[in-house]
Coordinates of C-alpha atoms in Angstrom, one line a residue:
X5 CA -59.2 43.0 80.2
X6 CA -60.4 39.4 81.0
X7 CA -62.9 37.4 82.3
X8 CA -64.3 34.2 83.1
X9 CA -66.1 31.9 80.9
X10 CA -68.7 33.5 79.0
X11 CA -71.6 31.9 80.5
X12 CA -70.3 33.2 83.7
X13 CA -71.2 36.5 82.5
X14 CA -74.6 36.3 81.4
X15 CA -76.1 34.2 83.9
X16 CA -74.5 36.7 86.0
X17 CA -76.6 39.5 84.8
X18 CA -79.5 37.2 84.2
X19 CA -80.3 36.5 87.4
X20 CA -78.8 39.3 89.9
X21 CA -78.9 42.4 87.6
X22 CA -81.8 41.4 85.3
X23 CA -84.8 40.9 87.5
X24 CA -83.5 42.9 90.4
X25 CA -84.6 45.5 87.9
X26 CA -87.8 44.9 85.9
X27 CA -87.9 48.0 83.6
X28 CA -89.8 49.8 80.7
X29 CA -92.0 52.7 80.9
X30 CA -91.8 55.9 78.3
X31 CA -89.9 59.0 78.9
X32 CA -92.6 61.4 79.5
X33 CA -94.1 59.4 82.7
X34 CA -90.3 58.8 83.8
X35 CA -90.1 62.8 83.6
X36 CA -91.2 63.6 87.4
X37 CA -90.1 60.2 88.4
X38 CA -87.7 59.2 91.2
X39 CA -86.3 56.1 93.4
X40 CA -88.3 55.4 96.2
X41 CA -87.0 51.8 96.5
X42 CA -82.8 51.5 95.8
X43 CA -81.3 48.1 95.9
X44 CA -77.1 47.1 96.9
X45 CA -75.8 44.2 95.6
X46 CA -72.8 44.1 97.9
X47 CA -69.0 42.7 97.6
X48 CA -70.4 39.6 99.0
X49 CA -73.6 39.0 96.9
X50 CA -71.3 40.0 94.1
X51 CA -69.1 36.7 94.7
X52 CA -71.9 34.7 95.4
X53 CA -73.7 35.4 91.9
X54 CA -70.2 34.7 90.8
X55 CA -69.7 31.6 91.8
X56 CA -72.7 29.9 91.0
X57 CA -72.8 31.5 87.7
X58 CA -69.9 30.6 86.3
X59 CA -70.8 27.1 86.7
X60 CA -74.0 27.6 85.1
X61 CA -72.1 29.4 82.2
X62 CA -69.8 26.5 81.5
X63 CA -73.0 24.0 81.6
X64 CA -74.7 26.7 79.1
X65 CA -72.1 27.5 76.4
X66 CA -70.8 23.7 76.3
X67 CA -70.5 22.4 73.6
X68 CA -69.0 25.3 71.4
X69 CA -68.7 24.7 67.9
X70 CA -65.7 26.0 65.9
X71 CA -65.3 26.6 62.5
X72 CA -63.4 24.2 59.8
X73 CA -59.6 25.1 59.8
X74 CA -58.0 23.8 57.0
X75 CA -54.4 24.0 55.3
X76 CA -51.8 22.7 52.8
X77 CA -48.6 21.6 54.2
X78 CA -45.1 21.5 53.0
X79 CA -44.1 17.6 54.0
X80 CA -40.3 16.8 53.6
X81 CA -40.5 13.4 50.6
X82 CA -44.4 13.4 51.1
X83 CA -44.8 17.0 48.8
X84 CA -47.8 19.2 49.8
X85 CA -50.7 17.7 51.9
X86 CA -54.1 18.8 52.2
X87 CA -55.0 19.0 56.1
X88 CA -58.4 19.8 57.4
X89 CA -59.4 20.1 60.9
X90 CA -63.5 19.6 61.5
X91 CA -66.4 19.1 63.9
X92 CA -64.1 21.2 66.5
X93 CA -66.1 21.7 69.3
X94 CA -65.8 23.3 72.8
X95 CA -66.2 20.1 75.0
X96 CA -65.5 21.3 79.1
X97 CA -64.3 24.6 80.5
X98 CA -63.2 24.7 84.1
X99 CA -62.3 27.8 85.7
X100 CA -59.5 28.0 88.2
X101 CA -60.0 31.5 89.5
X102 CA -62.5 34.5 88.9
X103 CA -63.3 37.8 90.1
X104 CA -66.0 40.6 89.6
X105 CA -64.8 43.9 90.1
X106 CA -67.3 47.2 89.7
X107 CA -65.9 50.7 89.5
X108 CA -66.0 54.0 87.1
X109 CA -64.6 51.3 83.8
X110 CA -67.9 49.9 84.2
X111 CA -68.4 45.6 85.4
X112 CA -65.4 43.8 84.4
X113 CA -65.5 40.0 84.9
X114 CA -62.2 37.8 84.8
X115 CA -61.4 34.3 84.7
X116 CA -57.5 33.3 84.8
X117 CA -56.2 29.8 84.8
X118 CA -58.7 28.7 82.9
X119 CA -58.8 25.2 80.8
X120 CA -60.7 24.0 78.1
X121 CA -61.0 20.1 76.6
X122 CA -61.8 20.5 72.5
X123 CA -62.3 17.7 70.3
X124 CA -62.5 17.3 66.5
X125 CA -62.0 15.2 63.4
X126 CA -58.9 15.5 61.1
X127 CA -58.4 14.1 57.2
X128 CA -55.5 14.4 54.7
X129 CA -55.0 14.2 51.6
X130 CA -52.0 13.7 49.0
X131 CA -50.6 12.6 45.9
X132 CA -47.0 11.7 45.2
X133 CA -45.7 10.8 41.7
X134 CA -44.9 7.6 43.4
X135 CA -48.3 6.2 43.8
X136 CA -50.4 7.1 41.4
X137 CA -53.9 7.5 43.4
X138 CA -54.5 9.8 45.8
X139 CA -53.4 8.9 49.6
X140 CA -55.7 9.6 52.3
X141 CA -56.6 9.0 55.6
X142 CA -58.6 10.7 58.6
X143 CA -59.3 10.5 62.4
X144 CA -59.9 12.6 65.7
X145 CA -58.0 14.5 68.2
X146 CA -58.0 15.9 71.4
X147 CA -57.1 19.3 72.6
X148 CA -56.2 20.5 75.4
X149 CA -56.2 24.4 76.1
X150 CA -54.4 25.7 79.6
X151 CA -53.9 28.6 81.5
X152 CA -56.4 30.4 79.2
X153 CA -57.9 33.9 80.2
X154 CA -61.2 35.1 79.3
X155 CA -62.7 38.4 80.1
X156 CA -65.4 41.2 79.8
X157 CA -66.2 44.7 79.9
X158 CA -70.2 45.3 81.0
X159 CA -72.3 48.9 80.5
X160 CA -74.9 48.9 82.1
X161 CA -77.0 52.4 81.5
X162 CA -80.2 53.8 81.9
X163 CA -82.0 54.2 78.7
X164 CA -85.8 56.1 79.2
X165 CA -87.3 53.8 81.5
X166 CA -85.7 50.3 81.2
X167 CA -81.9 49.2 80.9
X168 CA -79.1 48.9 78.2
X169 CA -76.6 46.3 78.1
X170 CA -73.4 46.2 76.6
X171 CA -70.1 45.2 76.3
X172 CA -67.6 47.9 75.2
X173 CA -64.4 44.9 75.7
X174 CA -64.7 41.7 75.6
X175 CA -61.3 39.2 74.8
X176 CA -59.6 35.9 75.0
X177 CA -56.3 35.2 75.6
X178 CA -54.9 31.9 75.5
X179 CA -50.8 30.0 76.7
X180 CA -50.4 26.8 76.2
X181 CA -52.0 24.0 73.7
X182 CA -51.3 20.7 73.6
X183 CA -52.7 18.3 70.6
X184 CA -53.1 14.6 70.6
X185 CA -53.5 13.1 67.9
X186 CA -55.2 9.9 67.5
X187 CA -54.2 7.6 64.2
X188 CA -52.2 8.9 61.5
X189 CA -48.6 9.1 61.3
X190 CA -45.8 11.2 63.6
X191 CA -45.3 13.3 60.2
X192 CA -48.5 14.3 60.3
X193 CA -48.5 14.6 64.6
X194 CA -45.3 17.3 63.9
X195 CA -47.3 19.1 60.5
X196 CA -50.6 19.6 62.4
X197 CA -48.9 21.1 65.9
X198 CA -46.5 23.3 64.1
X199 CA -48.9 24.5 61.7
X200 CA -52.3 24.2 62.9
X201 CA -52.2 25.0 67.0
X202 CA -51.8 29.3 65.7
X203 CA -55.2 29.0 64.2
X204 CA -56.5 26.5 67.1
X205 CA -55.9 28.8 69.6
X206 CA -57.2 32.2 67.2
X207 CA -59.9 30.0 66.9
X208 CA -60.6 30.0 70.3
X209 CA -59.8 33.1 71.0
X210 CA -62.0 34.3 68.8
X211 CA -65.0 32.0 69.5
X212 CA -65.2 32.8 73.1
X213 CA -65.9 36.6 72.8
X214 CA -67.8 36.2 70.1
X215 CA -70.0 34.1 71.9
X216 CA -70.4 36.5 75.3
X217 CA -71.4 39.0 72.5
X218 CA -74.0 37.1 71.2
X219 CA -75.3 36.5 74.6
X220 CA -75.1 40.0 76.0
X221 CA -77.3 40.6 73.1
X222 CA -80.0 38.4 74.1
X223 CA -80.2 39.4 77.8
X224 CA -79.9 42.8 76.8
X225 CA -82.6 42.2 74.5
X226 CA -84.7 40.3 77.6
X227 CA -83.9 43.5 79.7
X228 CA -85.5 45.2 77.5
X229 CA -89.0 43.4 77.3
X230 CA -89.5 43.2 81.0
X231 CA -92.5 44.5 82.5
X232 CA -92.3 47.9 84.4
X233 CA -94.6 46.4 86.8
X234 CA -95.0 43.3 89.8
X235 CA -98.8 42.9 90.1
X236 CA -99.7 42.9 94.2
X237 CA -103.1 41.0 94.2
X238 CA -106.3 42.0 91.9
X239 CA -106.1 45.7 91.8
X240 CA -102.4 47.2 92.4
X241 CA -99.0 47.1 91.2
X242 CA -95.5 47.8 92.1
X243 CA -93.9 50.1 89.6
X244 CA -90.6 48.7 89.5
X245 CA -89.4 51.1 86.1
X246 CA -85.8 52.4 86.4
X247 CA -85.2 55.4 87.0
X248 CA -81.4 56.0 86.7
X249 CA -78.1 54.4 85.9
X250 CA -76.8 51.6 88.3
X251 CA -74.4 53.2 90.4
X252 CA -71.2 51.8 90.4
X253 CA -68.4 51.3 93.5
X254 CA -65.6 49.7 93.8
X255 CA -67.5 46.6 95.7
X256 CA -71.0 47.0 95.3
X257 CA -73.8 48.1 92.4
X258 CA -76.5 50.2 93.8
X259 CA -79.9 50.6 91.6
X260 CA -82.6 53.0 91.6
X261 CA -86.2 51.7 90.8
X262 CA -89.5 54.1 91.2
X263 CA -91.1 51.7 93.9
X264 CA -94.6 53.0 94.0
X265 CA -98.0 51.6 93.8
X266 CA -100.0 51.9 91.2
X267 CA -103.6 51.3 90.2
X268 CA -104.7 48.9 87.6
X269 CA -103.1 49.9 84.4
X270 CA -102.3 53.7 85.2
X271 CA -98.6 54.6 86.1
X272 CA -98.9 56.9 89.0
X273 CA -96.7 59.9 88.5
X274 CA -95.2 61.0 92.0
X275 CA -96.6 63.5 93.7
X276 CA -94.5 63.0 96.6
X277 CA -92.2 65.5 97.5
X278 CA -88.9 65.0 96.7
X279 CA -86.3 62.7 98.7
X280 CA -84.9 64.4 101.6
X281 CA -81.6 62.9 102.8
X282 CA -81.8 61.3 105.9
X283 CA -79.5 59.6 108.7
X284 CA -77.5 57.0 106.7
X285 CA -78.3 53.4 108.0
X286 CA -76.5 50.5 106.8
X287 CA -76.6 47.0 107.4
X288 CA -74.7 46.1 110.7
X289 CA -73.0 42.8 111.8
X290 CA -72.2 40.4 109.0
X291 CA -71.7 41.2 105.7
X292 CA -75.0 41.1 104.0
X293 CA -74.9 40.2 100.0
X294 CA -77.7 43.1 99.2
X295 CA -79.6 45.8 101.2
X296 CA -83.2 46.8 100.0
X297 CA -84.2 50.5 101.0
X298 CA -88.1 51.5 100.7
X299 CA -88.3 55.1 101.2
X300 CA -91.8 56.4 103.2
X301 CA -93.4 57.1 100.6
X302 CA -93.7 53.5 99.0
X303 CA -96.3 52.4 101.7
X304 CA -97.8 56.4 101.4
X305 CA -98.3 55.1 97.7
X306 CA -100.2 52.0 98.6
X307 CA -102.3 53.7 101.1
X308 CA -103.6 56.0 98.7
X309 CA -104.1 53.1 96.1
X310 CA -105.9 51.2 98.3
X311 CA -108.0 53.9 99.7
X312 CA -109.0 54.5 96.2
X313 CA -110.0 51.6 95.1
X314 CA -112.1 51.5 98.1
X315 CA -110.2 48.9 100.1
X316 CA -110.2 50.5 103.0
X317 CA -114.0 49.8 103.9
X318 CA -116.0 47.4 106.0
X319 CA -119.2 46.0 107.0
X320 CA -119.2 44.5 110.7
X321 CA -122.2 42.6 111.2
X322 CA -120.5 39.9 113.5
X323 CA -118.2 40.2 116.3
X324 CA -117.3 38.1 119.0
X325 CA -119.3 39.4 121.0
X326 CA -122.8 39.5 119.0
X327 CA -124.4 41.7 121.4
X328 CA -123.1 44.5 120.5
X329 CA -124.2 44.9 117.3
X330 CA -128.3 44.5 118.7
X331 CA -129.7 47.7 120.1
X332 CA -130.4 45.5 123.2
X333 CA -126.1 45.8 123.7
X334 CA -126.4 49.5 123.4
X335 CA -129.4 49.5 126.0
X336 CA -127.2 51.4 128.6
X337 CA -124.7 52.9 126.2
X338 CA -127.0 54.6 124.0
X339 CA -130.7 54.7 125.8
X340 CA -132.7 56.4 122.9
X341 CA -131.8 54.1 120.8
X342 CA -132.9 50.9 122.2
X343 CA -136.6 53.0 122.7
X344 CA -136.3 53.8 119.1
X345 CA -135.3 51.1 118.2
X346 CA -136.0 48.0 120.7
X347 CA -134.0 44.4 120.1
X348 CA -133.3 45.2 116.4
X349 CA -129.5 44.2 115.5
X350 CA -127.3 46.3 113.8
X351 CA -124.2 46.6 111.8
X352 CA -121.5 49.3 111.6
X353 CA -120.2 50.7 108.4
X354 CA -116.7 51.2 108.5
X355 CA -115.0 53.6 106.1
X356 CA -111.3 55.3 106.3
X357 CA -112.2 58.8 105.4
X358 CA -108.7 60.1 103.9
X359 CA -105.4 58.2 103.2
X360 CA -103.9 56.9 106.3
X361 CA -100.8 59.2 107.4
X362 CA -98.2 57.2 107.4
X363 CA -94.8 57.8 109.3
X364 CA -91.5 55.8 109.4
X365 CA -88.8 56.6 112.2
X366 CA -85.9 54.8 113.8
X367 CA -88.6 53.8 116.6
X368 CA -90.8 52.2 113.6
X369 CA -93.5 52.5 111.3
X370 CA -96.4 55.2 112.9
X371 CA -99.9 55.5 111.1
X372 CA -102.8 58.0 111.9
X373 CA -106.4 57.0 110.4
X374 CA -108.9 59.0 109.9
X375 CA -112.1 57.0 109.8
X376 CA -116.1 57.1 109.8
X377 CA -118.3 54.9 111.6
X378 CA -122.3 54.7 110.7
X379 CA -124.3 52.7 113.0
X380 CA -127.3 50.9 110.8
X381 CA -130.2 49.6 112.3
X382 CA -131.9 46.8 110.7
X383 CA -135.4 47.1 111.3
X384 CA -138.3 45.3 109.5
X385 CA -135.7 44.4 106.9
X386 CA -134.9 48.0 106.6
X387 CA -131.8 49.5 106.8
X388 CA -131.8 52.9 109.4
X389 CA -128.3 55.5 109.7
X390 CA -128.7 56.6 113.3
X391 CA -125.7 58.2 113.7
X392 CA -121.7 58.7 112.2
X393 CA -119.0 58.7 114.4
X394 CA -115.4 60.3 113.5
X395 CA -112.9 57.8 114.9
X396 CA -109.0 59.3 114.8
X397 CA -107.1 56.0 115.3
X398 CA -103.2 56.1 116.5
X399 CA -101.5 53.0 115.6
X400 CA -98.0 51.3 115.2
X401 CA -97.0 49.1 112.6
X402 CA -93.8 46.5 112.0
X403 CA -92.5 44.9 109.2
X404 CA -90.9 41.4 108.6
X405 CA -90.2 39.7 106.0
X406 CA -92.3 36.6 104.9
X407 CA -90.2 34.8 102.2
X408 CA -89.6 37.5 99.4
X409 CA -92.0 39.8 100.5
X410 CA -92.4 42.6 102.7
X411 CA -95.0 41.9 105.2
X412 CA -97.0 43.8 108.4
X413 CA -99.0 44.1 111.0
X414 CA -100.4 47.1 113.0
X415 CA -102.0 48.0 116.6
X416 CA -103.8 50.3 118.2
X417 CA -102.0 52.3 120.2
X418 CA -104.9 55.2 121.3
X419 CA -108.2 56.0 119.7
X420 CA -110.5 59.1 119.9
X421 CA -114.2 59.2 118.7
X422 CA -116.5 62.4 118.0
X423 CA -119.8 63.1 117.2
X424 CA -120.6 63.7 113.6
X425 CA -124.2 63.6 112.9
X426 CA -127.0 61.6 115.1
X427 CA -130.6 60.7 114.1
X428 CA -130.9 59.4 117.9
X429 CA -130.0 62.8 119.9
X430 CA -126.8 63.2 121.2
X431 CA -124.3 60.1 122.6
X432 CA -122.0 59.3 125.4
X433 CA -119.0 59.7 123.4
X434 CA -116.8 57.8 126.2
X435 CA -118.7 54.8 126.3
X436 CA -119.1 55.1 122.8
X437 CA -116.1 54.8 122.5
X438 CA -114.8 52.1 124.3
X439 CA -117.3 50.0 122.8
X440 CA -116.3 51.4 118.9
X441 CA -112.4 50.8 120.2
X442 CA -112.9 46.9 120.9
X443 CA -114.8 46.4 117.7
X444 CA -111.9 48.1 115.8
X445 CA -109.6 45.8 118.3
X446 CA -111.6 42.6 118.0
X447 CA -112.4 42.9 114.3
X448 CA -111.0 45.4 111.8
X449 CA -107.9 45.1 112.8
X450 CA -107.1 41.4 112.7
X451 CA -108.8 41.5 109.2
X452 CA -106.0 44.0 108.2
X453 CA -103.3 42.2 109.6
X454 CA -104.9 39.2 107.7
X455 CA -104.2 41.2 104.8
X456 CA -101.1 43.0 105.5
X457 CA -99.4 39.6 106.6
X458 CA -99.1 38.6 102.7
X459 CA -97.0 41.3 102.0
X460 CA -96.1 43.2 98.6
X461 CA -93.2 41.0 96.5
X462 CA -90.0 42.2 97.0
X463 CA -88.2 42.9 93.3
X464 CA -85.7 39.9 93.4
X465 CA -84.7 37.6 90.6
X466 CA -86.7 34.3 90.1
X467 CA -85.4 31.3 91.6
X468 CA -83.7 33.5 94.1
X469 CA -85.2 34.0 98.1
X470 CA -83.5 36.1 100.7
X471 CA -82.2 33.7 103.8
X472 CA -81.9 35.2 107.3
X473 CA -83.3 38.6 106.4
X474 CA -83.0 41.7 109.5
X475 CA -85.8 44.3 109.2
X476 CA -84.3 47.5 110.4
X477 CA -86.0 50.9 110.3
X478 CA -84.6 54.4 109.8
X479 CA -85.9 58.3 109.7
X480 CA -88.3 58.0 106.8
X481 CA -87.5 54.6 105.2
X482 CA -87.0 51.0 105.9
X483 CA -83.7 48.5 105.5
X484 CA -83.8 44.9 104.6
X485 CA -80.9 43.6 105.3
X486 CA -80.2 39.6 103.7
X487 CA -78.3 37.2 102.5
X488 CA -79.9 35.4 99.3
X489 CA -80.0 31.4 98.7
X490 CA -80.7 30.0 94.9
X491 CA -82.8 26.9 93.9
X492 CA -80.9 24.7 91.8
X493 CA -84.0 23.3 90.8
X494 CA -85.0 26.6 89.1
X495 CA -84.0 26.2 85.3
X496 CA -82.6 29.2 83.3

């Protein structure tokens, strides 16, 4: 069991596992809980994270202080001298080779061929019936460690909501030392590598692990204090609690998150039916580092937030064309009401009447909404319901991605309009119609889009964007398929 440098380890976690999973939330909402959103860190994304992390691990556990290692020597004609080694400290690590490898055992990290450059101060001390004062004398050295192995063991478990992290093995193992000493004399050179490069390299060996540990510690205890939620604007939230353990292959981590919407501070316990399996769809071409699945029901989730929090409403009282919303526009639409009513303007109050239905297929995203139109007259400053139309609107939607978020847009792809009530006797429904379907066109539906372009984040570590990302759809879910780019200027 080995691994590489320590720091290669955490930062690993910190940046790919950590926020890729923002957790918390208590056992008895996580009861009827499942993943609507999963997310693959692949082979490749795996030996990205890896690469870049273990040089952020070496620049984070450098220097590495050692403990004071000190002895009494056996000196041929000298008689027994009092040796201590201090200030040893940790002073470079490079790593020559490293690997991550996932499977059943759990994450195991390795780094082989590793070297290490420690320096520290040394002092003696003697007496000899000789000279009747003690002799001293002190100095520094330089280590050099080679061919050193360092390694790990990761757990990474579900634990009511949020995840646990811990290392079940964890060691050190190091071949070759070779000492420098600086000052002194060659007896002393010969005393401290025979005797002292054993508990150098213990030392070592010891230090290293103990340090992952104490790291692991702290990430798992940052894992732990995440929020279960990503706000999306002023009045939603993307509840990002976990909702199983990670599953592990043998080139790729797969994790679960619920994915849904909530309302302000309420955790929205699904009432979506459970996950059918559909037509597996993969990424396809190059080797992608991680693949983000949203079922359905994640945009069913923020339809119904939105819709009741009474988003899903409008007041038109301009268009482009600003005749029709004067009873003089309607003059050979709806006769009766420009005698009712003669050149007062009007405005149309728009409201979506049920949760959009919302429908994803390999073809793409398909919506049907349900909506209510009541023309107002203004008149004397007064504001007159002449009549509610039902409007049943087909449309089509596609998503892209905009940065690290999912974005949209819809269309309208065919609209029908009925007669629900009318204070003005009854309408031509077909030019109604037509008139009700360009103001939906013209208006509502670029506002939307204006809306829908921004997008909801997509859960990804910070510091981290996706880079060439492919949108692809499937029966009942969406794929994101990307590669992922870091910015170095992002501090840890």
């Amino acid at each position: 069991m080995c691994c590489s440098s320590q720091l290669k380890v955490t930062t690993f976690f910190f940046f790919v596992v950590l926020p890729l999973l923002l957790s918390p939330a208590s056992a008895q909402v996580r009861a009827n809980e499942e993943g609507f959103i999963s997310i693959l860190v692949s082979d490749k994304g795996l030996d990205f994270a890896k690469d870049l992390l273990v040089h952020r691990a070496v620049y984070s556990i450098i220097p590495l202080q050692l403990p004071q290692i000190e002895k009494y020597l056996k000196i041929p004609v000298v008689g027994s001298v009092h040796v201590v080694l201090s200030n040893i400290s940790v002073d470079g690590v490079e790593v020559d080779y490293s690997y991550v490898k996932t499977g059943e055992e759990g994450i195991v990290l390795i780094a082989s061929g590793a070297t290490a450059n420690l320096s520290m101060n040394w002092q003696y001390s003697y007496s000899t019936w000789l000279v009747p004062l003690p002799i001293s004398d002190e100095g520094s050295a330089s280590v050099q460690i080679e061919d050193m192995e360092v390694g790990l063991t990761l757990d990474l478990k579900d634990l009511g909501g949020f995840l646990k992290l811990s290392v079940p093995e964890c060691g050190c193992y190091v071949k070759a030392i070779s000492i420098k000493i600086d000052g002194g004399s060659s007896w002393l050179y010969q005393g401290v590598v025979g005797a002292f490069q054993g508990k150098i390299v213990s030392a070592v060996e010891e230090a290293i692990p103990r340090k992952i540990r104490e790291e692991i510690l702290k990430l798992d205890a940052l894992l732990q204090d995440l929020p279960n939620k990503i706000p999306v604007g002023n009045v939603a939230s993307l509840n990002v609690t976990v909702v199983s353990d990670p599953l592990l292959s043998n080139s790729s981590i797969d994790f679960e998150i619920n994915g849904l919407f909530t309302a302000e501070d309420k955790i929205i316990a699904s009432n979506y039916p459970h996950r059918q399996q559909t037509t597996s769809v993969t990424c396809t071409g190059a080797n992608e580092m991680i693949e983000i699945s949203l079922h359905e029901n994640v945009l069913k989730s923020a339809s119904f937030v939105y819709f009741n929090v009474d988003y899903m409403h409008w007041l038109v009282d301009k268009t482009p064309d600003q005749a029709l919303l004067n009873t003089a526009g309607w003059k050979y639409i709806v006769p009766q009401l420009y005698k009712q009513y003669p050149d007062d303007d009007m405005d149309l109050n728009i409201s979506v009447s049920s949760p959009p239905l919302i429908k994803v297929t390999k073809q793409g995203i398909g919506a049907t909404i349900y909506t209510d139109v009541i023309v107002d007259v203004l008149d004397a400053g007064e504001v007159i319901p002449v009549a509610c139309i039902s409007l049943v609107i087909d449309s089509s939607g596609s998503a892209h991605i905009l940065q690290n978020n999912l974005a949209g847009s819809i269309r309208v792809e065919h609209l029908t309009a009925s007669l629900k009530w009318s204070n003005i006797g009854n309408l031509h429904m077909l030019m109604v119609q037509t008139v009700l379907s360009t103001v939906i066109k013209t208006v509502v539906v670029p506002y939307v889009n204006l809306h829908l372009m921004r997008g909801f984040p997509l859960p990804l570590p910070h510091g981290f964007a996706l880079e060439n990302a492919r949108v692809w759809y499937a029966d009942s879910g969406i794929l994101v398929c990307s590669n992922v780019s870091y910015k170095t200027s992002v501090s840890i």
